[in-house]
Amino acid sequence: MTAVDSISGKAKVAGVMGWPIGHSRSPRLHGFWLRQYGIDGAYVPLAVAPERAEQAIRALPALGFRGCNVTVPLKEIAFRTVDRLDETAWRMGAVNTIVVAADGALEGGNTDGFGFIENLRAEQPGWTAERGPAVVIGAGGAARAVVVALLDAGAPEVRLVNRTRARAEDLAADLAAVGLAGGVTVVDWVSRETALDGAALLVNTTTQGMAGQPALDLPLRALPVPAVVNDIVYVPLETPLLAEARARGNAVAGGVGMLLHQARPGFKAWFGVEPQVTAELTRFVLEG
């Protein structure tokens, strides 16, 4: 029996909004949980062009939706459209989770940082952000979520490295504007190896290493062996960066767990159950 076959007229409904949306694994992920927990509900893909996004978001309460996830390129539009923002979404400048409140208001949150931290803790239970400096490669939306999450978790320093220094400086300035000025150091791309010296964590937030993309150009010679290496890319599951790190003795954490864990708060808010991330779930999502 499929999730669609099992719902009734009282079904709780949520979804994921983006453009395009056919690549999203979120319907498969949430559908697994709906079946696992026997919930009368549905989670549907919502293909919405950017010029219609505000209208679509505003229509969620009228359509009876409990809320939705928001993915690229609509996260910033959602940020500007919702009625209320939680503190994390405000600092990240983007919304990936919308909840329709009891009064019909649209509440915007961002769970990307939560997913990032929870994945690291699950993959490497001994890891703590306080252990030492973190090096973050990239300066896009994913990097912003990672940096905010690391600073919130207690990282003493985040070294931000990007091929275009101006983008990294813009991100650092944005973070300073929301009260996160301390602890962020921008490092030139030519000094990327030096940035690894004494680091306790290395995170790649770029698409380098993704299937069809060149490997990340970052020699690991200066990275301490006790450091953890995380790549948010999950296709392939083991990127060249992770393979090199594992071979030299670093503990590693892949990217698929970030996708799975970031979905947990929304599912709980919409369907009333705290879902679990399991090996069976991971295999199911990756098969789709």
PDB file of C-alpha atoms in Angstrom:
ATOM      1  CA  MET A   1       0.000   0.000   0.000  1.00  0.00           C
ATOM      2  CA  THR A   2       1.387   3.423  -0.901  1.00  0.00           C
ATOM      3  CA  ALA A   3       1.128   6.583   1.166  1.00  0.00           C
ATOM      4  CA  VAL A   4      -1.424   7.970  -1.317  1.00  0.00           C
ATOM      5  CA  ASP A   5      -3.597   4.827  -1.070  1.00  0.00           C
ATOM      6  CA  SER A   6      -3.697   5.022   2.708  1.00  0.00           C
ATOM      7  CA  ILE A   7      -4.751   8.638   3.304  1.00  0.00           C
ATOM      8  CA  SER A   8      -8.239   9.776   4.225  1.00  0.00           C
ATOM      9  CA  GLY A   9     -10.106  13.049   3.973  1.00  0.00           C
ATOM     10  CA  LYS A  10      -8.622  13.965   7.347  1.00  0.00           C
ATOM     11  CA  ALA A  11      -5.029  13.472   6.208  1.00  0.00           C
ATOM     12  CA  LYS A  12      -2.366  15.895   7.381  1.00  0.00           C
ATOM     13  CA  VAL A  13      -0.660  17.383   4.316  1.00  0.00           C
ATOM     14  CA  ALA A  14       2.761  18.955   3.844  1.00  0.00           C
ATOM     15  CA  GLY A  15       5.221  19.117   0.979  1.00  0.00           C
ATOM     16  CA  VAL A  16       8.372  20.550  -0.532  1.00  0.00           C
ATOM     17  CA  MET A  17       8.375  23.665  -2.715  1.00  0.00           C
ATOM     18  CA  GLY A  18      11.114  24.395  -5.248  1.00  0.00           C
ATOM     19  CA  TRP A  19      11.962  24.993  -8.905  1.00  0.00           C
ATOM     20  CA  PRO A  20      12.621  22.483 -10.304  1.00  0.00           C
ATOM     21  CA  ILE A  21      11.526  19.877  -7.776  1.00  0.00           C
ATOM     22  CA  GLY A  22      11.707  16.521  -9.558  1.00  0.00           C
ATOM     23  CA  HIS A  23      15.177  15.807  -8.183  1.00  0.00           C
ATOM     24  CA  SER A  24      14.134  16.209  -4.549  1.00  0.00           C
ATOM     25  CA  ARG A  25      14.445  13.167  -2.295  1.00  0.00           C
ATOM     26  CA  SER A  26      12.281  14.768   0.399  1.00  0.00           C
ATOM     27  CA  PRO A  27       8.987  13.153  -0.726  1.00  0.00           C
ATOM     28  CA  ARG A  28      10.648   9.740  -0.577  1.00  0.00           C
ATOM     29  CA  LEU A  29      12.144  10.556   2.839  1.00  0.00           C
ATOM     30  CA  HIS A  30       8.929  11.823   4.419  1.00  0.00           C
ATOM     31  CA  GLY A  31       6.887   9.143   2.698  1.00  0.00           C
ATOM     32  CA  PHE A  32       9.043   6.502   4.389  1.00  0.00           C
ATOM     33  CA  TRP A  33       8.349   8.021   7.797  1.00  0.00           C
ATOM     34  CA  LEU A  34       4.625   8.381   7.111  1.00  0.00           C
ATOM     35  CA  ARG A  35       4.384   4.659   6.320  1.00  0.00           C
ATOM     36  CA  GLN A  36       6.708   3.645   9.154  1.00  0.00           C
ATOM     37  CA  TYR A  37       4.655   5.467  11.778  1.00  0.00           C
ATOM     38  CA  GLY A  38       1.248   4.683  10.239  1.00  0.00           C
ATOM     39  CA  ILE A  39       0.313   8.344   9.889  1.00  0.00           C
ATOM     40  CA  ASP A  40      -2.726   9.455   7.918  1.00  0.00           C
ATOM     41  CA  GLY A  41      -0.861  12.032   5.900  1.00  0.00           C
ATOM     42  CA  ALA A  42       0.863  12.977   2.665  1.00  0.00           C
ATOM     43  CA  TYR A  43       3.999  14.872   1.671  1.00  0.00           C
ATOM     44  CA  VAL A  44       3.938  16.111  -1.907  1.00  0.00           C
ATOM     45  CA  PRO A  45       6.329  17.841  -4.359  1.00  0.00           C
ATOM     46  CA  LEU A  46       5.298  21.397  -5.254  1.00  0.00           C
ATOM     47  CA  ALA A  47       6.931  22.740  -8.415  1.00  0.00           C
ATOM     48  CA  VAL A  48       6.640  26.517  -8.056  1.00  0.00           C
ATOM     49  CA  ALA A  49       8.440  29.056 -10.242  1.00  0.00           C
ATOM     50  CA  PRO A  50      10.118  31.900  -8.328  1.00  0.00           C
ATOM     51  CA  GLU A  51       7.702  34.516  -9.665  1.00  0.00           C
ATOM     52  CA  ARG A  52       4.779  32.553  -8.174  1.00  0.00           C
ATOM     53  CA  ALA A  53       6.475  31.538  -4.935  1.00  0.00           C
ATOM     54  CA  GLU A  54       5.063  34.250  -2.682  1.00  0.00           C
ATOM     55  CA  GLN A  55       1.551  33.519  -3.926  1.00  0.00           C
ATOM     56  CA  ALA A  56       2.019  29.790  -3.402  1.00  0.00           C
ATOM     57  CA  ILE A  57       3.430  30.203   0.105  1.00  0.00           C
ATOM     58  CA  ARG A  58       0.573  32.505   1.081  1.00  0.00           C
ATOM     59  CA  ALA A  59      -1.910  29.897  -0.167  1.00  0.00           C
ATOM     60  CA  LEU A  60      -0.702  27.131   2.181  1.00  0.00           C
ATOM     61  CA  PRO A  61      -3.236  27.838   4.983  1.00  0.00           C
ATOM     62  CA  ALA A  62      -6.146  28.149   2.540  1.00  0.00           C
ATOM     63  CA  LEU A  63      -5.239  24.790   0.996  1.00  0.00           C
ATOM     64  CA  GLY A  64      -5.158  23.072   4.368  1.00  0.00           C
ATOM     65  CA  PHE A  65      -1.410  22.424   4.394  1.00  0.00           C
ATOM     66  CA  ARG A  66       0.338  21.988   7.731  1.00  0.00           C
ATOM     67  CA  GLY A  67       3.373  23.615   6.103  1.00  0.00           C
ATOM     68  CA  CYS A  68       6.168  22.764   3.720  1.00  0.00           C
ATOM     69  CA  ASN A  69       9.871  22.576   3.129  1.00  0.00           C
ATOM     70  CA  VAL A  70      11.424  25.111   0.784  1.00  0.00           C
ATOM     71  CA  THR A  71      14.427  24.403  -1.395  1.00  0.00           C
ATOM     72  CA  VAL A  72      16.460  26.315  -3.984  1.00  0.00           C
ATOM     73  CA  PRO A  73      15.879  28.842  -5.375  1.00  0.00           C
ATOM     74  CA  LEU A  74      13.005  29.817  -3.088  1.00  0.00           C
ATOM     75  CA  LYS A  75      14.562  29.948   0.390  1.00  0.00           C
ATOM     76  CA  GLU A  76      15.196  33.691   0.335  1.00  0.00           C
ATOM     77  CA  ILE A  77      11.719  34.380  -1.074  1.00  0.00           C
ATOM     78  CA  ALA A  78      10.218  32.350   1.774  1.00  0.00           C
ATOM     79  CA  PHE A  79      12.320  34.372   4.211  1.00  0.00           C
ATOM     80  CA  ARG A  80      10.673  37.572   2.939  1.00  0.00           C
ATOM     81  CA  THR A  81       7.168  36.088   2.762  1.00  0.00           C
ATOM     82  CA  VAL A  82       6.464  34.354   6.083  1.00  0.00           C
ATOM     83  CA  ASP A  83       4.770  36.187   8.942  1.00  0.00           C
ATOM     84  CA  ARG A  84       7.177  35.146  11.669  1.00  0.00           C
ATOM     85  CA  LEU A  85      10.822  34.014  11.665  1.00  0.00           C
ATOM     86  CA  ASP A  86      12.595  32.017  14.309  1.00  0.00           C
ATOM     87  CA  GLU A  87      16.017  33.257  15.398  1.00  0.00           C
ATOM     88  CA  THR A  88      17.944  30.676  13.392  1.00  0.00           C
ATOM     89  CA  ALA A  89      16.194  31.520  10.129  1.00  0.00           C
ATOM     90  CA  TRP A  90      16.726  35.233  10.765  1.00  0.00           C
ATOM     91  CA  ARG A  91      20.466  34.755  11.214  1.00  0.00           C
ATOM     92  CA  MET A  92      20.726  32.470   8.192  1.00  0.00           C
ATOM     93  CA  GLY A  93      18.755  34.815   5.961  1.00  0.00           C
ATOM     94  CA  ALA A  94      16.795  31.922   4.495  1.00  0.00           C
ATOM     95  CA  VAL A  95      13.828  29.684   5.321  1.00  0.00           C
ATOM     96  CA  ASN A  96      13.721  25.973   4.531  1.00  0.00           C
ATOM     97  CA  THR A  97      10.808  24.969   6.787  1.00  0.00           C
ATOM     98  CA  ILE A  98       7.391  26.628   7.027  1.00  0.00           C
ATOM     99  CA  VAL A  99       4.782  25.721   9.625  1.00  0.00           C
ATOM    100  CA  VAL A 100       1.194  26.952   9.449  1.00  0.00           C
ATOM    101  CA  ALA A 101       0.410  28.026  12.993  1.00  0.00           C
ATOM    102  CA  ALA A 102      -2.936  27.537  14.736  1.00  0.00           C
ATOM    103  CA  ASP A 103      -3.863  31.154  13.939  1.00  0.00           C
ATOM    104  CA  GLY A 104      -3.056  30.650  10.249  1.00  0.00           C
ATOM    105  CA  ALA A 105       0.203  32.584  10.386  1.00  0.00           C
ATOM    106  CA  LEU A 106       3.204  31.311   8.462  1.00  0.00           C
ATOM    107  CA  GLU A 107       6.162  30.545  10.723  1.00  0.00           C
ATOM    108  CA  GLY A 108       9.554  30.253   9.049  1.00  0.00           C
ATOM    109  CA  GLY A 109      12.521  28.280  10.334  1.00  0.00           C
ATOM    110  CA  ASN A 110      15.782  26.904   9.016  1.00  0.00           C
ATOM    111  CA  THR A 111      16.859  23.382   9.956  1.00  0.00           C
ATOM    112  CA  ASP A 112      19.927  23.070   7.719  1.00  0.00           C
ATOM    113  CA  GLY A 113      22.309  23.858  10.577  1.00  0.00           C
ATOM    114  CA  PHE A 114      20.475  21.443  12.865  1.00  0.00           C
ATOM    115  CA  GLY A 115      20.844  18.720  10.247  1.00  0.00           C
ATOM    116  CA  PHE A 116      24.541  19.460   9.841  1.00  0.00           C
ATOM    117  CA  ILE A 117      25.305  19.256  13.567  1.00  0.00           C
ATOM    118  CA  GLU A 118      23.113  16.200  14.185  1.00  0.00           C
ATOM    119  CA  ASN A 119      24.773  14.364  11.303  1.00  0.00           C
ATOM    120  CA  LEU A 120      28.248  15.069  12.691  1.00  0.00           C
ATOM    121  CA  ARG A 121      27.213  13.903  16.143  1.00  0.00           C
ATOM    122  CA  ALA A 122      25.693  10.726  14.729  1.00  0.00           C
ATOM    123  CA  GLU A 123      28.645   9.914  12.459  1.00  0.00           C
ATOM    124  CA  GLN A 124      31.305  10.887  14.990  1.00  0.00           C
ATOM    125  CA  PRO A 125      29.833  10.642  18.512  1.00  0.00           C
ATOM    126  CA  GLY A 126      33.008  11.958  20.145  1.00  0.00           C
ATOM    127  CA  TRP A 127      33.045  15.169  18.129  1.00  0.00           C
ATOM    128  CA  THR A 128      32.287  18.510  19.759  1.00  0.00           C
ATOM    129  CA  ALA A 129      32.458  21.956  18.192  1.00  0.00           C
ATOM    130  CA  GLU A 130      34.463  23.248  21.138  1.00  0.00           C
ATOM    131  CA  ARG A 131      37.366  20.964  20.267  1.00  0.00           C
ATOM    132  CA  GLY A 132      39.104  23.522  18.064  1.00  0.00           C
ATOM    133  CA  PRO A 133      39.027  25.659  14.919  1.00  0.00           C
ATOM    134  CA  ALA A 134      36.832  24.635  12.004  1.00  0.00           C
ATOM    135  CA  VAL A 135      37.683  25.242   8.349  1.00  0.00           C
ATOM    136  CA  VAL A 136      34.703  25.776   6.039  1.00  0.00           C
ATOM    137  CA  ILE A 137      35.233  25.660   2.285  1.00  0.00           C
ATOM    138  CA  GLY A 138      32.704  27.714   0.293  1.00  0.00           C
ATOM    139  CA  ALA A 139      30.696  30.877   0.838  1.00  0.00           C
ATOM    140  CA  GLY A 140      27.185  30.079  -0.412  1.00  0.00           C
ATOM    141  CA  GLY A 141      23.956  29.354   1.422  1.00  0.00           C
ATOM    142  CA  ALA A 142      25.150  25.985   2.693  1.00  0.00           C
ATOM    143  CA  ALA A 143      28.313  27.572   4.071  1.00  0.00           C
ATOM    144  CA  ARG A 144      26.257  30.174   5.913  1.00  0.00           C
ATOM    145  CA  ALA A 145      24.138  27.472   7.557  1.00  0.00           C
ATOM    146  CA  VAL A 146      27.242  25.519   8.557  1.00  0.00           C
ATOM    147  CA  VAL A 147      29.074  28.541   9.985  1.00  0.00           C
ATOM    148  CA  VAL A 148      26.057  29.680  12.014  1.00  0.00           C
ATOM    149  CA  ALA A 149      25.569  26.151  13.360  1.00  0.00           C
ATOM    150  CA  LEU A 150      29.227  25.794  14.321  1.00  0.00           C
ATOM    151  CA  LEU A 151      29.343  29.125  16.131  1.00  0.00           C
ATOM    152  CA  ASP A 152      26.097  28.311  17.939  1.00  0.00           C
ATOM    153  CA  ALA A 153      27.560  24.944  18.958  1.00  0.00           C
ATOM    154  CA  GLY A 154      30.623  26.609  20.474  1.00  0.00           C
ATOM    155  CA  ALA A 155      33.339  26.504  17.819  1.00  0.00           C
ATOM    156  CA  PRO A 156      36.112  28.862  18.978  1.00  0.00           C
ATOM    157  CA  GLU A 157      36.988  29.900  15.411  1.00  0.00           C
ATOM    158  CA  VAL A 158      35.669  29.328  11.895  1.00  0.00           C
ATOM    159  CA  ARG A 159      38.133  29.848   9.051  1.00  0.00           C
ATOM    160  CA  LEU A 160      36.154  30.670   5.923  1.00  0.00           C
ATOM    161  CA  VAL A 161      37.911  29.780   2.663  1.00  0.00           C
ATOM    162  CA  ASN A 162      36.535  30.498  -0.806  1.00  0.00           C
ATOM    163  CA  ARG A 163      38.028  30.844  -4.281  1.00  0.00           C
ATOM    164  CA  THR A 164      36.548  34.330  -4.511  1.00  0.00           C
ATOM    165  CA  ARG A 165      37.586  36.163  -1.368  1.00  0.00           C
ATOM    166  CA  ALA A 166      34.949  38.872  -1.868  1.00  0.00           C
ATOM    167  CA  ARG A 167      32.139  36.333  -1.469  1.00  0.00           C
ATOM    168  CA  ALA A 168      33.656  35.078   1.785  1.00  0.00           C
ATOM    169  CA  GLU A 169      34.008  38.644   3.038  1.00  0.00           C
ATOM    170  CA  ASP A 170      30.378  39.348   2.125  1.00  0.00           C
ATOM    171  CA  LEU A 171      29.286  36.293   4.094  1.00  0.00           C
ATOM    172  CA  ALA A 172      31.384  37.333   7.091  1.00  0.00           C
ATOM    173  CA  ALA A 173      29.847  40.815   6.933  1.00  0.00           C
ATOM    174  CA  ASP A 174      26.336  39.353   6.770  1.00  0.00           C
ATOM    175  CA  LEU A 175      27.062  37.250   9.842  1.00  0.00           C
ATOM    176  CA  ALA A 176      28.435  40.269  11.675  1.00  0.00           C
ATOM    177  CA  ALA A 177      25.201  42.114  10.896  1.00  0.00           C
ATOM    178  CA  VAL A 178      23.206  39.451  12.768  1.00  0.00           C
ATOM    179  CA  GLY A 179      25.526  39.388  15.774  1.00  0.00           C
ATOM    180  CA  LEU A 180      27.979  36.685  14.737  1.00  0.00           C
ATOM    181  CA  ALA A 181      31.051  38.821  14.086  1.00  0.00           C
ATOM    182  CA  GLY A 182      33.332  37.023  16.518  1.00  0.00           C
ATOM    183  CA  GLY A 183      35.086  33.841  15.543  1.00  0.00           C
ATOM    184  CA  VAL A 184      34.963  34.136  11.721  1.00  0.00           C
ATOM    185  CA  THR A 185      38.265  34.558   9.861  1.00  0.00           C
ATOM    186  CA  VAL A 186      38.383  34.922   6.078  1.00  0.00           C
ATOM    187  CA  VAL A 187      41.335  33.127   4.478  1.00  0.00           C
ATOM    188  CA  ASP A 188      42.599  33.619   0.913  1.00  0.00           C
ATOM    189  CA  TRP A 189      42.299  30.639  -1.419  1.00  0.00           C
ATOM    190  CA  VAL A 190      46.062  30.610  -1.979  1.00  0.00           C
ATOM    191  CA  SER A 191      46.476  30.115   1.791  1.00  0.00           C
ATOM    192  CA  ARG A 192      43.953  27.275   2.032  1.00  0.00           C
ATOM    193  CA  GLU A 193      46.562  24.724   3.133  1.00  0.00           C
ATOM    194  CA  THR A 194      47.762  27.029   5.901  1.00  0.00           C
ATOM    195  CA  ALA A 195      44.165  27.355   7.121  1.00  0.00           C
ATOM    196  CA  LEU A 196      44.180  23.632   7.947  1.00  0.00           C
ATOM    197  CA  ASP A 197      46.995  23.956  10.495  1.00  0.00           C
ATOM    198  CA  GLY A 198      45.652  23.114  13.942  1.00  0.00           C
ATOM    199  CA  ALA A 199      42.088  22.626  12.709  1.00  0.00           C
ATOM    200  CA  ALA A 200      39.745  20.192  14.458  1.00  0.00           C
ATOM    201  CA  LEU A 201      37.155  20.062  11.660  1.00  0.00           C
ATOM    202  CA  LEU A 202      37.145  20.510   7.886  1.00  0.00           C
ATOM    203  CA  VAL A 203      33.844  20.967   6.030  1.00  0.00           C
ATOM    204  CA  ASN A 204      33.362  21.159   2.272  1.00  0.00           C
ATOM    205  CA  THR A 205      30.142  23.029   1.421  1.00  0.00           C
ATOM    206  CA  THR A 206      30.860  23.385  -2.314  1.00  0.00           C
ATOM    207  CA  THR A 207      29.799  21.072  -5.157  1.00  0.00           C
ATOM    208  CA  GLN A 208      33.419  20.081  -5.802  1.00  0.00           C
ATOM    209  CA  GLY A 209      33.658  16.314  -5.549  1.00  0.00           C
ATOM    210  CA  MET A 210      30.028  15.777  -6.557  1.00  0.00           C
ATOM    211  CA  ALA A 211      29.403  13.282  -9.352  1.00  0.00           C
ATOM    212  CA  GLY A 212      30.313  15.013 -12.612  1.00  0.00           C
ATOM    213  CA  GLN A 213      32.344  17.722 -10.852  1.00  0.00           C
ATOM    214  CA  PRO A 214      36.128  17.899 -10.318  1.00  0.00           C
ATOM    215  CA  ALA A 215      37.507  16.946  -6.921  1.00  0.00           C
ATOM    216  CA  LEU A 216      38.089  19.657  -4.356  1.00  0.00           C
ATOM    217  CA  ASP A 217      41.583  21.097  -4.859  1.00  0.00           C
ATOM    218  CA  LEU A 218      42.713  20.984  -1.266  1.00  0.00           C
ATOM    219  CA  PRO A 219      45.825  19.034  -0.183  1.00  0.00           C
ATOM    220  CA  LEU A 220      45.416  17.733   3.359  1.00  0.00           C
ATOM    221  CA  ARG A 221      49.085  17.661   4.372  1.00  0.00           C
ATOM    222  CA  ALA A 222      48.649  20.339   7.046  1.00  0.00           C
ATOM    223  CA  LEU A 223      45.454  18.916   8.529  1.00  0.00           C
ATOM    224  CA  PRO A 224      45.957  17.216  11.902  1.00  0.00           C
ATOM    225  CA  VAL A 225      45.095  13.510  11.815  1.00  0.00           C
ATOM    226  CA  PRO A 226      42.699  13.828  14.800  1.00  0.00           C
ATOM    227  CA  ALA A 227      40.562  16.309  12.816  1.00  0.00           C
ATOM    228  CA  VAL A 228      37.167  15.261  11.474  1.00  0.00           C
ATOM    229  CA  VAL A 229      36.469  15.769   7.760  1.00  0.00           C
ATOM    230  CA  ASN A 230      32.905  16.323   6.550  1.00  0.00           C
ATOM    231  CA  ASP A 231      31.671  16.709   2.975  1.00  0.00           C
ATOM    232  CA  ILE A 232      28.043  17.782   2.561  1.00  0.00           C
ATOM    233  CA  VAL A 233      28.037  16.227  -0.929  1.00  0.00           C
ATOM    234  CA  TYR A 234      26.359  12.795  -0.862  1.00  0.00           C
ATOM    235  CA  VAL A 235      26.518  11.730  -4.508  1.00  0.00           C
ATOM    236  CA  PRO A 236      28.840   9.870  -4.419  1.00  0.00           C
ATOM    237  CA  LEU A 237      28.617   8.771  -0.798  1.00  0.00           C
ATOM    238  CA  GLU A 238      32.405   8.884  -0.514  1.00  0.00           C
ATOM    239  CA  THR A 239      33.829  11.887  -2.321  1.00  0.00           C
ATOM    240  CA  PRO A 240      37.520  12.139  -3.220  1.00  0.00           C
ATOM    241  CA  LEU A 241      37.980  14.417  -0.203  1.00  0.00           C
ATOM    242  CA  LEU A 242      36.526  11.820   2.172  1.00  0.00           C
ATOM    243  CA  ALA A 243      38.507   9.014   0.555  1.00  0.00           C
ATOM    244  CA  GLU A 244      41.778  10.919   0.963  1.00  0.00           C
ATOM    245  CA  ALA A 245      40.953  11.879   4.543  1.00  0.00           C
ATOM    246  CA  ARG A 246      40.048   8.312   5.489  1.00  0.00           C
ATOM    247  CA  ALA A 247      43.229   6.979   3.909  1.00  0.00           C
ATOM    248  CA  ARG A 248      45.423   9.283   5.997  1.00  0.00           C
ATOM    249  CA  GLY A 249      43.597   8.389   9.235  1.00  0.00           C
ATOM    250  CA  ASN A 250      41.092  11.205   9.700  1.00  0.00           C
ATOM    251  CA  ALA A 251      37.607  10.426  10.948  1.00  0.00           C
ATOM    252  CA  VAL A 252      35.028  11.302   8.286  1.00  0.00           C
ATOM    253  CA  ALA A 253      31.327  12.118   7.999  1.00  0.00           C
ATOM    254  CA  GLY A 254      29.373  11.992   4.741  1.00  0.00           C
ATOM    255  CA  GLY A 255      26.667  14.351   3.581  1.00  0.00           C
ATOM    256  CA  VAL A 256      23.498  12.277   3.310  1.00  0.00           C
ATOM    257  CA  GLY A 257      22.871  12.451   7.058  1.00  0.00           C
ATOM    258  CA  MET A 258      22.533  16.231   6.896  1.00  0.00           C
ATOM    259  CA  LEU A 259      19.649  15.802   4.440  1.00  0.00           C
ATOM    260  CA  LEU A 260      17.959  13.245   6.672  1.00  0.00           C
ATOM    261  CA  HIS A 261      18.400  15.007  10.003  1.00  0.00           C
ATOM    262  CA  GLN A 262      17.321  18.432   8.722  1.00  0.00           C
ATOM    263  CA  ALA A 263      13.932  16.884   7.887  1.00  0.00           C
ATOM    264  CA  ARG A 264      13.186  15.798  11.453  1.00  0.00           C
ATOM    265  CA  PRO A 265      11.911  19.097  12.976  1.00  0.00           C
ATOM    266  CA  GLY A 266       9.492  19.745  10.112  1.00  0.00           C
ATOM    267  CA  PHE A 267       8.079  16.233  10.198  1.00  0.00           C
ATOM    268  CA  LYS A 268       7.473  16.529  13.940  1.00  0.00           C
ATOM    269  CA  ALA A 269       5.770  19.916  13.555  1.00  0.00           C
ATOM    270  CA  TRP A 270       3.483  18.774  10.716  1.00  0.00           C
ATOM    271  CA  PHE A 271       2.718  15.186  11.668  1.00  0.00           C
ATOM    272  CA  GLY A 272       3.229  15.095  15.445  1.00  0.00           C
ATOM    273  CA  VAL A 273       5.881  12.362  15.615  1.00  0.00           C
ATOM    274  CA  GLU A 274       9.624  12.688  16.303  1.00  0.00           C
ATOM    275  CA  PRO A 275      11.119  10.562  13.493  1.00  0.00           C
ATOM    276  CA  GLN A 276      14.338   8.584  13.675  1.00  0.00           C
ATOM    277  CA  VAL A 277      17.171   8.411  11.157  1.00  0.00           C
ATOM    278  CA  THR A 278      18.096   4.773  10.577  1.00  0.00           C
ATOM    279  CA  ALA A 279      20.251   2.739   8.220  1.00  0.00           C
ATOM    280  CA  GLU A 280      17.089   1.428   6.547  1.00  0.00           C
ATOM    281  CA  LEU A 281      15.886   4.984   5.905  1.00  0.00           C
ATOM    282  CA  THR A 282      19.266   5.973   4.476  1.00  0.00           C
ATOM    283  CA  ARG A 283      19.285   3.045   2.041  1.00  0.00           C
ATOM    284  CA  PHE A 284      15.701   3.750   0.973  1.00  0.00           C
ATOM    285  CA  VAL A 285      16.319   7.434   0.273  1.00  0.00           C
ATOM    286  CA  LEU A 286      19.515   6.772  -1.661  1.00  0.00           C
ATOM    287  CA  GLU A 287      17.810   4.142  -3.840  1.00  0.00           C
ATOM    288  CA  GLY A 288      15.292   6.695  -5.110  1.00  0.00           C
TER     289      GLY A 288
END
